Short mmCIF file of C-alpha atoms in Angstrom, two decimals:
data_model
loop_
_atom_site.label_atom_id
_atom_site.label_comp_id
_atom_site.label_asym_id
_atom_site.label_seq_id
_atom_site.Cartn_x
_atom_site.Cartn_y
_atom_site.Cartn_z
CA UNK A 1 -75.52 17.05 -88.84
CA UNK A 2 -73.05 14.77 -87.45
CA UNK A 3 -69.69 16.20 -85.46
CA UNK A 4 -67.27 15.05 -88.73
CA UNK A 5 -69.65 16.85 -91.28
CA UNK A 6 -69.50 19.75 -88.69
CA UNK A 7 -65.94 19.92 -88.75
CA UNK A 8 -65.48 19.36 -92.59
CA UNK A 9 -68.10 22.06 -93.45
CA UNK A 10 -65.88 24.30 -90.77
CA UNK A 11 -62.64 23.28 -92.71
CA UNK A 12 -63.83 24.35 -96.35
CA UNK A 13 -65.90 27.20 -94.99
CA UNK A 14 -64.39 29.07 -91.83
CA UNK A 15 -66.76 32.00 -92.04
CA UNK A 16 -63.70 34.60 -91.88
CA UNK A 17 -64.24 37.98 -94.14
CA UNK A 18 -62.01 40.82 -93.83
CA UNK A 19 -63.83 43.52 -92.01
CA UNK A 20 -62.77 47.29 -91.86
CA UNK A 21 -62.91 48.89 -88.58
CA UNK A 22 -62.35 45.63 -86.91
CA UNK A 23 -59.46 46.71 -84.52
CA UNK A 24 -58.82 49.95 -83.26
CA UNK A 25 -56.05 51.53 -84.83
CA UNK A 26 -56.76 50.67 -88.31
CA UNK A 27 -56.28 54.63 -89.34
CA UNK A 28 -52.82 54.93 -87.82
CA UNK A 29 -51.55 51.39 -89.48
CA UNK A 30 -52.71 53.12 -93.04
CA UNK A 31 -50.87 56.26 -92.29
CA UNK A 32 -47.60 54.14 -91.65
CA UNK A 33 -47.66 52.08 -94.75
CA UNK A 34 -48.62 54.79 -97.05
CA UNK A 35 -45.56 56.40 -95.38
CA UNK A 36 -43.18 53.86 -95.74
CA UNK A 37 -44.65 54.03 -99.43
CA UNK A 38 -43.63 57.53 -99.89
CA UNK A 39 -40.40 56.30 -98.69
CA UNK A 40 -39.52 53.94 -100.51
CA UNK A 41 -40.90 56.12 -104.02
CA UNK A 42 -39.15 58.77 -102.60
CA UNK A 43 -35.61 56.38 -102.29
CA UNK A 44 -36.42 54.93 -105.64
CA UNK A 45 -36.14 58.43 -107.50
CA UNK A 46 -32.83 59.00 -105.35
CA UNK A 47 -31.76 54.87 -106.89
CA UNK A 48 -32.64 56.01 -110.56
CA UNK A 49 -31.03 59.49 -110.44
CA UNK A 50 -27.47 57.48 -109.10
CA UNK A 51 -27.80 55.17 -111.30
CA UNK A 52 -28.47 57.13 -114.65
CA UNK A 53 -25.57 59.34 -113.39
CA UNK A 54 -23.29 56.04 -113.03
CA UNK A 55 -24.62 54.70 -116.55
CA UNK A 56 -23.71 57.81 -118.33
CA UNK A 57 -20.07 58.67 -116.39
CA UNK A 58 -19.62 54.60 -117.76
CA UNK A 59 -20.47 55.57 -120.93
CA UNK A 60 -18.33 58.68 -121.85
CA UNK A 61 -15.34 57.45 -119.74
CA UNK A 62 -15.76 54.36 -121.40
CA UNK A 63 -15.74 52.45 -117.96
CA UNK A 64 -18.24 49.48 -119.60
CA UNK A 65 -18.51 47.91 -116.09
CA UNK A 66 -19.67 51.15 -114.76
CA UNK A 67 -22.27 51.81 -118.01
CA UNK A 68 -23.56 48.04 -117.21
CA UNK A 69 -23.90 48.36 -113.56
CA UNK A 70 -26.11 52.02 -114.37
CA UNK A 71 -28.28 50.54 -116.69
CA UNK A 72 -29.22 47.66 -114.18
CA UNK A 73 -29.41 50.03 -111.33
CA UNK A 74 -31.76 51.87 -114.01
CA UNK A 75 -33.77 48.78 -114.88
CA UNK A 76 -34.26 48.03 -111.18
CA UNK A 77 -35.38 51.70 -109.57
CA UNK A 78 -38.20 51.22 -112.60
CA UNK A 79 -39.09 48.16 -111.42
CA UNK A 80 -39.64 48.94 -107.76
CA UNK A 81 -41.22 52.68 -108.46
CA UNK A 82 -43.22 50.33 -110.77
CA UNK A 83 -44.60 47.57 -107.69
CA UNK A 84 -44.56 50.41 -105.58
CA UNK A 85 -47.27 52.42 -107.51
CA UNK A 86 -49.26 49.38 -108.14
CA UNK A 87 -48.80 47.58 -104.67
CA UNK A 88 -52.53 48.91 -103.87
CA UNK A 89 -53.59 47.24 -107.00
CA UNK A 90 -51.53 43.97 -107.04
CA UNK A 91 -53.23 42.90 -103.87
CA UNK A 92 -56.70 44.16 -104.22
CA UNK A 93 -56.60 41.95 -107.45
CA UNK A 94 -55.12 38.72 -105.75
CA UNK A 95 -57.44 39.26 -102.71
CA UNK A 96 -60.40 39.30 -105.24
CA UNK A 97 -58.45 36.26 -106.97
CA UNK A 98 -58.38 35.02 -103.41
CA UNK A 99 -61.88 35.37 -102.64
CA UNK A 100 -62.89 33.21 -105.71
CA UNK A 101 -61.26 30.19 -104.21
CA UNK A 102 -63.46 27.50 -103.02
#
């Protein structure tokens, strides 16, 4: 094989896998995320609470700013307890995506 078809077949085929247990400290990096995950579930439930109690003050005092800015705040903690609970998933499914790519 000549040098360029070394470095082309290097280019479209590095060799790199991910590989668990790779670097020490792997165990303690998990813990943290899956901390900050709690978190940030844990702040979400907090965001929906405020904002249900902020839709439904808007509603009965008939502040429709206030009712608006509740259900959005409402819409929004779903959304994020939503990604949250499926962040595991989401990227296990584009890193298998990922690994498909040639």
């Amino acid at each position: 094989m000549k040098v360029v078809e070394k470095v082309q077949f290097l280019a479209y085929n590095p060799g790199v896998t991910p590989r668990e247990g790779g670097l020490p400290g792997l165990d303690v990096l998990k813990n943290v995320i899956s901390s900050i995950n709690l978190f940030g579930i844990i702040a979400v439930v907090g965001a929906l609470a405020i904002s249900a109690l902020v839709w439904a003050w808007g509603h009965h005092s008939g502040g429709h700013q206030a009712e608006a800015n509740g259900k959005k705040g409402t819409v929004v903690a779903a959304g994020c307890a939503l990604l949250l609970g499926a962040a595991n998933g989401i990227v296990a499914f584009f890193s298998a995506m990922g690994t498909q790519v040639h």
